[in-house]
mmCIF file of C-alpha atoms in Angstrom:
data_model
loop_
_atom_site.group_PDB
_atom_site.id
_atom_site.type_symbol
_atom_site.label_atom_id
_atom_site.label_comp_id
_atom_site.label_asym_id
_atom_site.label_seq_id
_atom_site.Cartn_x
_atom_site.Cartn_y
_atom_site.Cartn_z
ATOM 1 C CA MET I 12 -38.712 -18.225 -40.079
ATOM 2 C CA SER I 13 -40.906 -18.871 -43.583
ATOM 3 C CA THR I 14 -37.729 -16.192 -45.058
ATOM 4 C CA TYR I 15 -34.991 -18.448 -43.725
ATOM 5 C CA SER I 16 -36.913 -21.750 -44.724
ATOM 6 C CA SER I 17 -37.727 -20.858 -48.697
ATOM 7 C CA LEU I 18 -33.955 -19.493 -48.717
ATOM 8 C CA LEU I 19 -33.269 -23.578 -47.560
ATOM 9 C CA LYS I 20 -35.493 -24.226 -50.637
ATOM 10 C CA THR I 21 -32.937 -22.092 -53.342
ATOM 11 C CA SER I 22 -30.918 -24.395 -54.944
ATOM 12 C CA GLY I 23 -27.671 -25.207 -53.542
ATOM 13 C CA VAL I 24 -28.252 -23.204 -50.557
ATOM 14 C CA ALA I 25 -28.838 -25.699 -47.668
ATOM 15 C CA ARG I 26 -25.894 -27.832 -49.257
ATOM 16 C CA ILE I 27 -23.463 -25.213 -49.620
ATOM 17 C CA ILE I 28 -24.238 -23.507 -45.755
ATOM 18 C CA ALA I 29 -23.902 -27.289 -44.232
ATOM 19 C CA ALA I 30 -20.273 -27.584 -46.418
ATOM 20 C CA GLN I 31 -19.049 -24.583 -44.832
ATOM 21 C CA LEU I 32 -20.082 -25.144 -41.454
ATOM 22 C CA THR I 33 -18.425 -28.479 -41.141
ATOM 23 C CA ALA I 34 -15.311 -27.036 -43.156
ATOM 24 C CA ARG I 35 -15.197 -24.357 -40.012
ATOM 25 C CA PHE I 36 -16.179 -26.570 -37.406
ATOM 26 C CA PRO I 37 -12.757 -27.305 -36.145
ATOM 27 C CA PHE I 38 -12.780 -23.156 -35.730
ATOM 28 C CA GLY I 39 -15.296 -23.894 -32.844
ATOM 29 C CA MET I 40 -12.903 -26.681 -31.342
ATOM 30 C CA LEU I 41 -9.497 -25.318 -31.176
ATOM 31 C CA SER I 42 -8.810 -22.156 -29.246
ATOM 32 C CA LEU I 43 -10.178 -24.603 -26.674
ATOM 33 C CA ALA I 44 -8.144 -27.592 -27.643
ATOM 34 C CA PHE I 45 -4.892 -25.570 -27.819
ATOM 35 C CA LEU I 46 -5.994 -23.827 -24.616
ATOM 36 C CA LEU I 47 -6.229 -27.571 -22.532
ATOM 37 C CA HIS I 48 -3.688 -28.743 -24.784
ATOM 38 C CA ILE I 49 -0.890 -26.487 -23.726
ATOM 39 C CA GLU I 50 -1.625 -25.314 -20.385
ATOM 40 C CA ARG I 51 -1.724 -28.946 -19.249
ATOM 41 C CA ILE I 52 2.249 -29.418 -20.539
ATOM 42 C CA HIS I 53 3.469 -26.168 -19.781
ATOM 43 C CA HIS I 54 0.923 -25.272 -16.621
ATOM 44 C CA SER I 55 0.251 -21.743 -17.832
ATOM 45 C CA TYR I 56 -2.687 -20.319 -19.529
ATOM 46 C CA GLY I 57 -0.345 -17.132 -20.560
ATOM 47 C CA ALA I 58 1.534 -19.801 -22.793
ATOM 48 C CA ALA I 59 -1.446 -21.109 -24.191
ATOM 49 C CA GLY I 60 -2.739 -17.143 -24.513
ATOM 50 C CA LEU I 61 0.843 -16.460 -26.790
ATOM 51 C CA VAL I 62 0.334 -20.265 -28.494
ATOM 52 C CA LEU I 63 -3.354 -18.985 -29.878
ATOM 53 C CA ALA I 64 -2.122 -15.283 -30.243
ATOM 54 C CA ALA I 65 0.407 -16.575 -33.206
ATOM 55 C CA MET I 66 -1.918 -18.819 -34.893
ATOM 56 C CA SER I 67 -4.394 -15.942 -35.220
ATOM 57 C CA ILE I 68 -1.727 -13.564 -35.969
ATOM 58 C CA GLY I 69 -0.701 -15.814 -39.359
ATOM 59 C CA GLN I 70 -4.482 -15.861 -39.929
ATOM 60 C CA ALA I 71 -4.478 -11.966 -39.562
ATOM 61 C CA ILE I 72 -1.773 -11.415 -41.972
ATOM 62 C CA ALA I 73 -3.070 -14.556 -44.496
ATOM 63 C CA GLY I 74 -6.523 -13.469 -44.710
ATOM 64 C CA PRO I 75 -6.500 -10.366 -46.979
ATOM 65 C CA MET I 76 -3.694 -12.111 -49.570
ATOM 66 C CA THR I 77 -5.302 -15.574 -49.684
ATOM 67 C CA SER I 78 -8.778 -14.046 -50.037
ATOM 68 C CA ARG I 79 -7.341 -12.130 -53.505
ATOM 69 C CA LEU I 80 -4.944 -14.940 -54.332
ATOM 70 C CA MET I 81 -8.779 -16.661 -55.043
ATOM 71 C CA GLY I 82 -9.240 -14.100 -57.931
ATOM 72 C CA VAL I 83 -5.685 -14.892 -59.696
ATOM 73 C CA LEU I 84 -5.303 -19.023 -58.956
ATOM 74 C CA GLY I 85 -8.892 -19.691 -58.292
ATOM 75 C CA MET I 86 -10.647 -20.908 -55.482
ATOM 76 C CA ARG I 87 -9.994 -24.265 -55.149
ATOM 77 C CA VAL I 88 -6.218 -24.395 -55.735
ATOM 78 C CA VAL I 89 -5.734 -21.583 -53.095
ATOM 79 C CA LEU I 90 -8.198 -23.818 -50.437
ATOM 80 C CA TRP I 91 -6.716 -27.123 -51.383
ATOM 81 C CA THR I 92 -2.853 -25.673 -50.602
ATOM 82 C CA THR I 93 -3.997 -24.278 -47.413
ATOM 83 C CA LEU I 94 -6.078 -27.096 -46.229
ATOM 84 C CA VAL I 95 -3.265 -29.708 -46.535
ATOM 85 C CA ALA I 96 -0.427 -27.040 -44.717
ATOM 86 C CA CYS I 97 -3.089 -26.057 -42.235
ATOM 87 C CA SER I 98 -4.006 -29.297 -41.414
ATOM 88 C CA ALA I 99 -0.195 -30.778 -40.737
ATOM 89 C CA ALA I 100 0.753 -27.517 -38.859
ATOM 90 C CA VAL I 101 -2.625 -28.318 -36.331
ATOM 91 C CA ALA I 102 -1.226 -31.994 -36.076
ATOM 92 C CA ALA I 103 1.445 -31.202 -35.426
ATOM 93 C CA ILE I 104 0.903 -29.216 -32.276
ATOM 94 C CA GLY I 105 -0.747 -32.153 -30.852
ATOM 95 C CA VAL I 106 1.093 -35.360 -31.692
ATOM 96 C CA PHE I 107 4.377 -32.834 -30.658
ATOM 97 C CA VAL I 108 5.857 -31.732 -27.409
ATOM 98 C CA MET I 109 7.618 -28.787 -28.396
ATOM 99 C CA PRO I 110 8.733 -25.472 -26.346
ATOM 100 C CA VAL I 111 6.811 -22.802 -26.216
ATOM 101 C CA PRO I 112 8.084 -20.578 -28.571
ATOM 102 C CA VAL I 113 8.087 -23.539 -30.963
ATOM 103 C CA THR I 114 5.122 -24.358 -30.881
ATOM 104 C CA MET I 115 3.946 -20.478 -31.366
ATOM 105 C CA ALA I 116 5.963 -20.849 -34.471
ATOM 106 C CA VAL I 117 4.142 -24.164 -35.660
ATOM 107 C CA ALA I 118 0.867 -22.467 -34.816
ATOM 108 C CA PHE I 119 1.730 -19.357 -36.825
ATOM 109 C CA PHE I 120 2.157 -21.254 -39.608
ATOM 110 C CA ALA I 121 -1.136 -23.089 -39.233
ATOM 111 C CA GLY I 122 -2.676 -19.379 -38.999
ATOM 112 C CA LEU I 123 -0.752 -18.293 -41.866
ATOM 113 C CA SER I 124 -1.810 -21.525 -43.808
ATOM 114 C CA MET I 125 -5.933 -21.135 -42.400
ATOM 115 C CA PRO I 126 -8.282 -22.159 -45.833
ATOM 116 C CA PRO I 127 -9.959 -19.002 -46.544
ATOM 117 C CA ILE I 128 -13.031 -21.012 -46.552
ATOM 118 C CA GLN I 129 -15.608 -17.719 -45.116
ATOM 119 C CA PRO I 130 -14.418 -14.890 -47.879
ATOM 120 C CA ALA I 131 -14.683 -17.570 -50.341
ATOM 121 C CA VAL I 132 -18.725 -18.748 -48.717
ATOM 122 C CA ARG I 133 -19.157 -15.081 -48.488
ATOM 123 C CA THR I 134 -18.124 -14.339 -51.928
ATOM 124 C CA ILE I 135 -20.184 -17.091 -53.173
ATOM 125 C CA TYR I 136 -23.340 -15.942 -51.565
ATOM 126 C CA PRO I 137 -24.457 -13.126 -53.790
ATOM 127 C CA LYS I 138 -24.137 -15.356 -56.881
ATOM 128 C CA MET I 139 -26.915 -17.544 -55.459
ATOM 129 C CA VAL I 140 -29.643 -15.753 -54.466
ATOM 130 C CA ASN I 141 -31.503 -12.438 -55.763
ATOM 131 C CA SER I 142 -30.711 -9.452 -54.030
ATOM 132 C CA ARG I 143 -33.885 -9.586 -51.439
ATOM 133 C CA GLN I 144 -32.889 -12.198 -50.422
ATOM 134 C CA LEU I 145 -29.235 -11.670 -49.998
ATOM 135 C CA THR I 146 -29.177 -9.616 -46.424
ATOM 136 C CA PRO I 147 -31.330 -12.673 -44.768
ATOM 137 C CA LEU I 148 -28.893 -14.762 -46.268
ATOM 138 C CA PHE I 149 -26.194 -13.350 -44.163
ATOM 139 C CA SER I 150 -28.161 -13.481 -41.167
ATOM 140 C CA LEU I 151 -29.006 -17.091 -41.749
ATOM 141 C CA ASP I 152 -25.371 -17.781 -41.839
ATOM 142 C CA ALA I 153 -24.043 -16.051 -39.434
ATOM 143 C CA SER I 154 -27.016 -17.844 -36.812
ATOM 144 C CA ALA I 155 -26.132 -21.167 -38.325
ATOM 145 C CA GLN I 156 -22.371 -20.859 -37.884
ATOM 146 C CA GLU I 157 -23.323 -20.542 -33.891
ATOM 147 C CA ILE I 158 -23.882 -24.117 -34.472
ATOM 148 C CA ILE I 159 -19.921 -24.262 -34.411
ATOM 149 C CA TRP I 160 -19.736 -22.612 -31.244
ATOM 150 C CA ILE I 161 -22.482 -24.126 -29.276
ATOM 151 C CA ALA I 162 -21.500 -27.860 -29.988
ATOM 152 C CA GLY I 163 -17.732 -27.023 -30.778
ATOM 153 C CA PRO I 164 -16.630 -26.364 -27.149
ATOM 154 C CA VAL I 165 -19.026 -29.054 -26.151
ATOM 155 C CA VAL I 166 -16.939 -31.378 -28.275
ATOM 156 C CA ILE I 167 -13.756 -30.532 -27.936
ATOM 157 C CA THR I 168 -14.078 -30.116 -23.744
ATOM 158 C CA PHE I 169 -15.837 -33.724 -23.254
ATOM 159 C CA VAL I 170 -13.123 -35.574 -25.473
ATOM 160 C CA ALA I 171 -9.854 -33.515 -24.299
ATOM 161 C CA THR I 172 -11.149 -34.091 -20.745
ATOM 162 C CA GLN I 173 -12.139 -37.442 -20.925
ATOM 163 C CA VAL I 174 -9.802 -39.136 -23.795
ATOM 164 C CA GLY I 175 -7.095 -36.753 -24.067
ATOM 165 C CA THR I 176 -5.916 -33.732 -25.441
ATOM 166 C CA VAL I 177 -4.184 -35.088 -28.536
ATOM 167 C CA GLU I 178 -7.061 -37.265 -29.290
ATOM 168 C CA GLY I 179 -9.375 -33.803 -29.172
ATOM 169 C CA ILE I 180 -6.716 -31.913 -31.592
ATOM 170 C CA LEU I 181 -6.397 -34.826 -33.879
ATOM 171 C CA MET I 182 -10.146 -35.020 -34.036
ATOM 172 C CA ALA I 183 -10.295 -31.101 -35.434
ATOM 173 C CA VAL I 184 -8.116 -32.502 -38.019
ATOM 174 C CA ALA I 185 -9.448 -34.577 -39.223
ATOM 175 C CA ILE I 186 -13.345 -33.115 -39.345
ATOM 176 C CA MET I 187 -11.102 -29.744 -41.146
ATOM 177 C CA LEU I 188 -9.686 -32.466 -43.983
ATOM 178 C CA ALA I 189 -13.280 -33.945 -44.036
ATOM 179 C CA GLY I 190 -15.600 -30.750 -44.577
ATOM 180 C CA GLY I 191 -12.713 -28.936 -46.351
ATOM 181 C CA ALA I 192 -12.755 -31.318 -49.144
ATOM 182 C CA TRP I 193 -16.348 -31.554 -49.337
ATOM 183 C CA PHE I 194 -16.654 -27.668 -49.505
ATOM 184 C CA ILE I 195 -14.524 -27.624 -52.189
ATOM 185 C CA ALA I 196 -16.437 -30.234 -54.144
ATOM 186 C CA SER I 197 -19.441 -28.086 -54.067
ATOM 187 C CA PRO I 198 -20.379 -27.649 -57.573
ATOM 188 C CA GLU I 199 -20.975 -23.695 -56.654
ATOM 189 C CA VAL I 200 -16.800 -23.338 -55.723
ATOM 190 C CA GLY I 201 -15.804 -24.447 -59.057
ATOM 191 C CA ARG I 202 -18.917 -22.406 -60.782
ATOM 192 C CA VAL I 203 -18.261 -18.911 -59.283
ATOM 193 C CA ARG I 204 -15.133 -17.131 -60.837
ATOM 194 C CA ILE I 205 -13.645 -13.909 -58.670
ATOM 195 C CA PRO I 206 -12.475 -11.432 -61.335
ATOM 196 C CA ARG I 207 -9.299 -10.247 -61.040
ATOM 197 C CA SER I 208 -8.994 -7.068 -58.448
ATOM 198 C CA LYS I 209 -7.725 -3.820 -60.687
ATOM 199 C CA ARG I 210 -7.058 -2.354 -57.523
ATOM 200 C CA ARG I 211 -4.204 -2.009 -55.488
ATOM 201 C CA PHE I 212 -3.884 -4.443 -52.730
ATOM 202 C CA GLY I 213 -5.005 -2.746 -49.638
ATOM 203 C CA VAL I 214 -7.012 -0.285 -51.149
ATOM 204 C CA VAL I 215 -10.545 -1.964 -50.255
ATOM 205 C CA LEU I 216 -9.767 -1.283 -46.604
ATOM 206 C CA ALA I 217 -10.034 3.037 -47.000
ATOM 207 C CA ARG I 218 -13.264 2.376 -47.852
ATOM 208 C CA PRO I 219 -15.263 3.449 -44.653
ATOM 209 C CA PRO I 220 -18.004 0.423 -44.161
ATOM 210 C CA VAL I 221 -15.284 -2.192 -44.934
ATOM 211 C CA LEU I 222 -13.166 0.132 -42.413
ATOM 212 C CA LEU I 223 -15.892 0.077 -39.837
ATOM 213 C CA ALA I 224 -16.373 -3.398 -40.233
ATOM 214 C CA THR I 225 -12.981 -4.554 -39.600
ATOM 215 C CA VAL I 226 -12.935 -2.602 -36.331
ATOM 216 C CA VAL I 227 -15.842 -3.366 -34.915
ATOM 217 C CA GLY I 228 -15.393 -7.408 -35.720
ATOM 218 C CA PHE I 229 -11.574 -7.077 -34.397
ATOM 219 C CA LEU I 230 -13.715 -5.923 -30.903
ATOM 220 C CA LEU I 231 -16.563 -7.658 -30.978
ATOM 221 C CA ILE I 232 -14.431 -11.185 -31.861
ATOM 222 C CA GLY I 233 -11.684 -9.868 -29.070
ATOM 223 C CA SER I 234 -14.453 -9.656 -26.667
ATOM 224 C CA CYS I 235 -15.777 -13.177 -27.550
ATOM 225 C CA ALA I 236 -12.087 -14.609 -27.055
ATOM 226 C CA ALA I 237 -11.575 -12.991 -23.567
ATOM 227 C CA VAL I 238 -14.930 -14.543 -22.555
ATOM 228 C CA GLU I 239 -14.204 -17.761 -23.704
ATOM 229 C CA ALA I 240 -10.861 -18.002 -21.788
ATOM 230 C CA GLY I 241 -12.706 -16.432 -18.931
ATOM 231 C CA VAL I 242 -15.592 -19.609 -18.768
ATOM 232 C CA VAL I 243 -12.426 -22.029 -18.847
ATOM 233 C CA ALA I 244 -10.103 -20.454 -16.478
ATOM 234 C CA ASN I 245 -13.527 -19.980 -14.317
ATOM 235 C CA PHE I 246 -14.618 -23.644 -13.884
ATOM 236 C CA GLY I 247 -11.361 -25.608 -14.716
ATOM 237 C CA GLU I 248 -10.187 -27.820 -17.289
ATOM 238 C CA GLY I 249 -11.850 -30.874 -16.006
ATOM 239 C CA SER I 250 -15.154 -29.319 -15.051
ATOM 240 C CA PRO I 251 -18.024 -30.413 -18.135
ATOM 241 C CA PHE I 252 -19.183 -26.658 -16.710
ATOM 242 C CA SER I 253 -16.845 -24.350 -19.313
ATOM 243 C CA GLY I 254 -18.629 -26.649 -22.408
ATOM 244 C CA ILE I 255 -22.058 -25.860 -21.052
ATOM 245 C CA VAL I 256 -21.696 -22.399 -20.483
ATOM 246 C CA LEU I 257 -20.248 -21.169 -23.712
ATOM 247 C CA ALA I 258 -22.792 -23.498 -25.659
ATOM 248 C CA ILE I 259 -25.133 -21.542 -23.754
ATOM 249 C CA TRP I 260 -23.677 -18.351 -24.633
ATOM 250 C CA SER I 261 -24.232 -19.286 -28.287
ATOM 251 C CA ILE I 262 -27.617 -20.227 -28.201
ATOM 252 C CA GLY I 263 -28.169 -17.126 -27.249
ATOM 253 C CA SER I 264 -26.611 -16.037 -30.417
ATOM 254 C CA LEU I 265 -27.852 -18.556 -32.585
ATOM 255 C CA VAL I 266 -31.458 -17.429 -31.400
ATOM 256 C CA GLY I 267 -30.716 -13.718 -31.880
ATOM 257 C CA GLY I 268 -29.802 -14.135 -35.363
ATOM 258 C CA LEU I 269 -33.056 -15.886 -36.398
ATOM 259 C CA ALA I 270 -35.166 -13.491 -34.305
ATOM 260 C CA ILE I 271 -33.919 -10.055 -35.318
ATOM 261 C CA GLY I 272 -31.461 -10.962 -37.698
ATOM 262 C CA HIS I 273 -33.208 -10.204 -41.059
ATOM 263 C CA VAL I 274 -34.656 -6.827 -39.131
ATOM 264 C CA PRO I 275 -33.563 -3.865 -41.961
ATOM 265 C CA ILE I 276 -30.393 -2.312 -41.393
ATOM 266 C CA GLY I 277 -29.948 1.421 -40.644
ATOM 267 C CA PRO I 278 -27.557 3.922 -39.480
ATOM 268 C CA TRP I 279 -27.343 2.462 -35.936
ATOM 269 C CA ALA I 280 -28.073 -1.362 -36.125
ATOM 270 C CA THR I 281 -24.416 -1.915 -35.309
ATOM 271 C CA ALA I 282 -24.609 0.161 -32.567
ATOM 272 C CA ARG I 283 -27.857 -1.508 -30.688
ATOM 273 C CA ARG I 284 -26.401 -4.535 -31.473
ATOM 274 C CA MET I 285 -22.915 -4.354 -29.509
ATOM 275 C CA LEU I 286 -24.711 -2.544 -26.642
ATOM 276 C CA ILE I 287 -26.636 -5.574 -26.087
ATOM 277 C CA VAL I 288 -22.952 -7.902 -26.100
ATOM 278 C CA THR I 289 -21.539 -5.053 -23.714
ATOM 279 C CA VAL I 290 -24.364 -5.051 -21.179
ATOM 280 C CA GLY I 291 -24.321 -8.939 -21.177
ATOM 281 C CA VAL I 292 -20.738 -9.418 -20.826
ATOM 282 C CA VAL I 293 -20.776 -6.405 -18.537
ATOM 283 C CA ILE I 294 -23.648 -8.132 -15.860
ATOM 284 C CA SER I 295 -21.474 -11.508 -16.256
ATOM 285 C CA THR I 296 -18.462 -10.121 -14.394
ATOM 286 C CA PHE I 297 -21.091 -10.272 -11.063
ATOM 287 C CA PHE I 298 -22.048 -14.114 -11.471
ATOM 288 C CA LEU I 299 -18.309 -15.979 -11.550
ATOM 289 C CA TRP I 300 -19.834 -17.446 -8.931
ATOM 290 C CA SER I 301 -22.422 -19.366 -10.800
ATOM 291 C CA TRP I 302 -22.983 -21.564 -13.240
ATOM 292 C CA TRP I 303 -26.282 -21.047 -13.992
ATOM 293 C CA GLY I 304 -26.077 -17.131 -13.600
ATOM 294 C CA LEU I 305 -23.056 -17.021 -16.014
ATOM 295 C CA SER I 306 -25.483 -18.784 -18.852
ATOM 296 C CA LEU I 307 -27.476 -16.920 -18.306
ATOM 297 C CA THR I 308 -25.817 -12.982 -18.266
ATOM 298 C CA LEU I 309 -24.340 -14.964 -21.283
ATOM 299 C CA LEU I 310 -27.117 -15.800 -23.161
ATOM 300 C CA ILE I 311 -28.298 -12.184 -23.005
ATOM 301 C CA ALA I 312 -24.765 -10.973 -24.497
ATOM 302 C CA GLY I 313 -24.863 -13.502 -27.188
ATOM 303 C CA VAL I 314 -28.437 -12.280 -28.432
ATOM 304 C CA GLY I 315 -26.139 -9.378 -30.155
ATOM 305 C CA ILE I 316 -22.834 -11.764 -31.873
ATOM 306 C CA ALA I 317 -25.039 -13.182 -34.962
ATOM 307 C CA PRO I 318 -26.811 -10.127 -35.555
ATOM 308 C CA ALA I 319 -23.693 -7.885 -35.268
ATOM 309 C CA LEU I 320 -22.048 -10.254 -37.266
ATOM 310 C CA ALA I 321 -25.029 -10.175 -40.151
ATOM 311 C CA VAL I 322 -24.645 -6.315 -40.133
ATOM 312 C CA LEU I 323 -20.758 -6.318 -41.107
ATOM 313 C CA PHE I 324 -21.220 -8.991 -43.508
ATOM 314 C CA ALA I 325 -24.102 -6.887 -44.975
ATOM 315 C CA ILE I 326 -22.631 -3.153 -45.279
ATOM 316 C CA VAL I 327 -19.043 -5.012 -46.330
ATOM 317 C CA SER I 328 -21.157 -6.608 -49.522
ATOM 318 C CA ALA I 329 -23.156 -3.339 -50.253
ATOM 319 C CA SER I 330 -20.031 -1.480 -50.768
ATOM 320 C CA VAL I 331 -17.801 -2.764 -52.728
ATOM 321 C CA LYS I 332 -17.363 -4.329 -56.153
ATOM 322 C CA PHE I 333 -17.493 -7.671 -56.581
ATOM 323 C CA SER I 334 -14.064 -8.633 -57.475
ATOM 324 C CA ASP I 335 -13.304 -6.568 -54.023
ATOM 325 C CA THR I 336 -15.559 -8.848 -51.557
ATOM 326 C CA ALA I 337 -12.740 -11.506 -51.332
ATOM 327 C CA GLU I 338 -10.749 -9.356 -49.942
ATOM 328 C CA ALA I 339 -12.490 -7.124 -48.019
ATOM 329 C CA TYR I 340 -14.165 -9.787 -46.627
ATOM 330 C CA GLY I 341 -10.405 -10.879 -45.959
ATOM 331 C CA TRP I 342 -9.422 -7.865 -43.684
ATOM 332 C CA VAL I 343 -12.624 -8.393 -41.729
ATOM 333 C CA GLY I 344 -11.011 -11.655 -40.947
ATOM 334 C CA THR I 345 -7.968 -10.081 -40.046
ATOM 335 C CA GLY I 346 -9.831 -7.527 -37.722
ATOM 336 C CA GLN I 347 -11.414 -10.534 -36.250
ATOM 337 C CA LEU I 348 -8.306 -12.522 -35.730
ATOM 338 C CA ILE I 349 -6.239 -9.943 -34.400
ATOM 339 C CA GLY I 350 -9.015 -9.283 -32.183
ATOM 340 C CA ALA I 351 -9.054 -13.337 -31.457
ATOM 341 C CA ALA I 352 -5.265 -13.010 -30.519
ATOM 342 C CA LEU I 353 -4.697 -9.671 -28.387
ATOM 343 C CA GLY I 354 -8.078 -10.733 -26.287
ATOM 344 C CA SER I 355 -6.821 -14.461 -25.750
ATOM 345 C CA ALA I 356 -3.577 -13.421 -24.856
ATOM 346 C CA LEU I 357 -4.415 -10.671 -22.440
ATOM 347 C CA ALA I 358 -7.328 -12.698 -20.892
ATOM 348 C CA GLY I 359 -4.396 -15.643 -20.410
ATOM 349 C CA PHE I 360 -1.982 -12.926 -18.531
ATOM 350 C CA LEU I 361 -4.900 -11.457 -16.631
ATOM 351 C CA ILE I 362 -6.019 -14.708 -15.250
ATOM 352 C CA ASP I 363 -2.492 -15.803 -14.273
ATOM 353 C CA GLY I 364 -2.183 -12.417 -12.502
ATOM 354 C CA THR I 365 -5.927 -11.957 -10.840
ATOM 355 C CA GLY I 366 -7.993 -15.165 -11.969
ATOM 356 C CA PRO I 367 -10.627 -15.610 -14.161
ATOM 357 C CA ALA I 368 -12.315 -12.330 -13.376
ATOM 358 C CA GLY I 369 -9.653 -9.996 -15.344
ATOM 359 C CA ALA I 370 -10.737 -12.424 -18.490
ATOM 360 C CA PHE I 371 -14.208 -11.157 -18.303
ATOM 361 C CA TRP I 372 -13.078 -7.511 -17.809
ATOM 362 C CA ILE I 373 -11.313 -7.580 -21.062
ATOM 363 C CA ALA I 374 -13.941 -8.712 -22.419
ATOM 364 C CA ALA I 375 -16.436 -5.781 -21.433
ATOM 365 C CA ALA I 376 -13.779 -3.525 -22.167
ATOM 366 C CA PHE I 377 -13.512 -5.218 -26.077
ATOM 367 C CA ALA I 378 -17.720 -5.150 -26.142
ATOM 368 C CA PHE I 379 -17.940 -1.234 -24.890
ATOM 369 C CA VAL I 380 -15.096 -0.191 -26.914
ATOM 370 C CA GLY I 381 -17.240 -1.332 -30.550
ATOM 371 C CA PHE I 382 -20.263 -0.405 -29.153
ATOM 372 C CA VAL I 383 -18.648 3.476 -28.805
ATOM 373 C CA VAL I 384 -16.309 3.427 -32.242
ATOM 374 C CA ALA I 385 -20.346 2.092 -33.807
ATOM 375 C CA ALA I 386 -22.323 4.790 -32.355
ATOM 376 C CA LEU I 387 -19.642 7.547 -33.401
ATOM 377 C CA ALA I 388 -19.412 5.929 -37.126
ATOM 378 C CA HIS I 389 -22.979 5.963 -37.692
ATOM 379 C CA ARG I 390 -22.805 8.696 -40.081
ATOM 380 C CA VAL I 391 -20.656 6.547 -42.382
ATOM 381 C CA HIS I 392 -22.824 3.352 -41.665
ATOM 382 C CA PRO I 393 -24.530 2.222 -44.851
ATOM 383 C CA ASP I 394 -28.356 2.568 -44.576
ATOM 384 C CA LEU I 395 -29.684 -0.877 -46.259
ATOM 385 C CA ARG I 396 -33.505 -0.250 -45.254
ATOM 386 C CA GLY I 397 -35.165 -0.616 -48.685
ATOM 387 C CA ARG I 398 -31.537 -1.063 -50.458
ATOM 388 C CA ASP I 399 -29.845 -3.995 -52.271
ATOM 389 C CA ALA I 400 -27.080 -5.620 -50.677
ATOM 390 C CA SER I 401 -25.062 -6.941 -53.181
ATOM 391 C CA PRO I 402 -21.889 -6.029 -54.438
ATOM 392 C CA ILE I 403 -21.137 -3.354 -56.810
ATOM 393 C CA PRO I 404 -21.271 -4.881 -60.197
ATOM 394 C CA ASP I 405 -17.781 -4.892 -61.913
ATOM 395 C CA THR I 406 -17.484 -2.784 -65.646
ATOM 396 C CA GLU I 407 -15.682 -3.000 -68.161
ATOM 397 C CA PRO I 408 -15.676 -0.540 -71.312
ATOM 398 C CA VAL I 409 -18.081 -1.909 -73.759
ATOM 399 C CA PRO I 410 -16.617 -1.648 -77.593
ATOM 400 C CA VAL I 411 -19.314 -0.254 -79.606
ATOM 401 C CA VAL I 412 -19.134 -0.775 -83.588
ATOM 402 C CA PRO I 413 -19.498 2.405 -86.085
ATOM 403 C CA SER I 414 -22.791 1.881 -88.266
#
């Protein structure tokens, strides 16, 4: 823990972590808020899954593009523009009762304009700490973001069930605006300038570690999205157990990230962490009848989530030039969002057809394939044991004056 305490004492680190967590806090609320809101209006988890999928697809399309634009227009311009547009779209879904196709279109726009806060902060981190602190910082960040998934589901479940789903969505919008403004106003956001990339758009995805992180992230988050939908459906929209179980699941991820997130990253690191997730989710399919049994098994699954994400962030950082980091993280985010879209949609349809167990079958399948992919790709997985995880420096020709 001394590693993490020294990190938090580094100038600006605690502030930027707190600001970006606040800005991203609504992301831990919106999926459940939309799930409960759309199901209440249209009485279909399948319809809710389609709306969530539309938003995630919009995010997936925009992620690499808005991330790359930060190197052209500057971080603050891109972040302010997307923040205002996204907040308006999310508020519209909560305030106006619309047919499912129209709601999907608005959700798609909300996803398309989602502020690229995660790529921005991942790009800033290497400029805030020395090379030895970078991997622990990624681990601390991945662990700390579990606060989003611990408190977010609990807060939105309480507000949506006890006050109303519209109020829950509007609360998420208010937090998004306040947190986004705090993050954008942070000195570090104005201090770091992302160089304009000289490579064609999408070329960075051809680097094996970036592709590996994108694919495994897609499968990991797809599994998580299916679990989330399955838990809500399992206990019903009026039950407080949904938020409790999801919070315990996230506590497992927080504990796992702090306990093993700083362990040196070898070629099998991602596979080992995905195996933990797989085992926990598979066991959870046998405990749907009990909230405490499901909490315990998902606690086990959660132990692998934050450490797996920390590894994915680190191998991307160590494999690309600084000018390409934002776009690379944008592609990783796109993979995760496509996974969330597919996981939510498949889970929603299986819940309507076979019950909550179907969502957990989907989650187990996603996690297992993620483990297999990581295991098969261990030869291209960077070995960062004793290595610097900082991005590769951008170099420019240096003119030489003849003597």
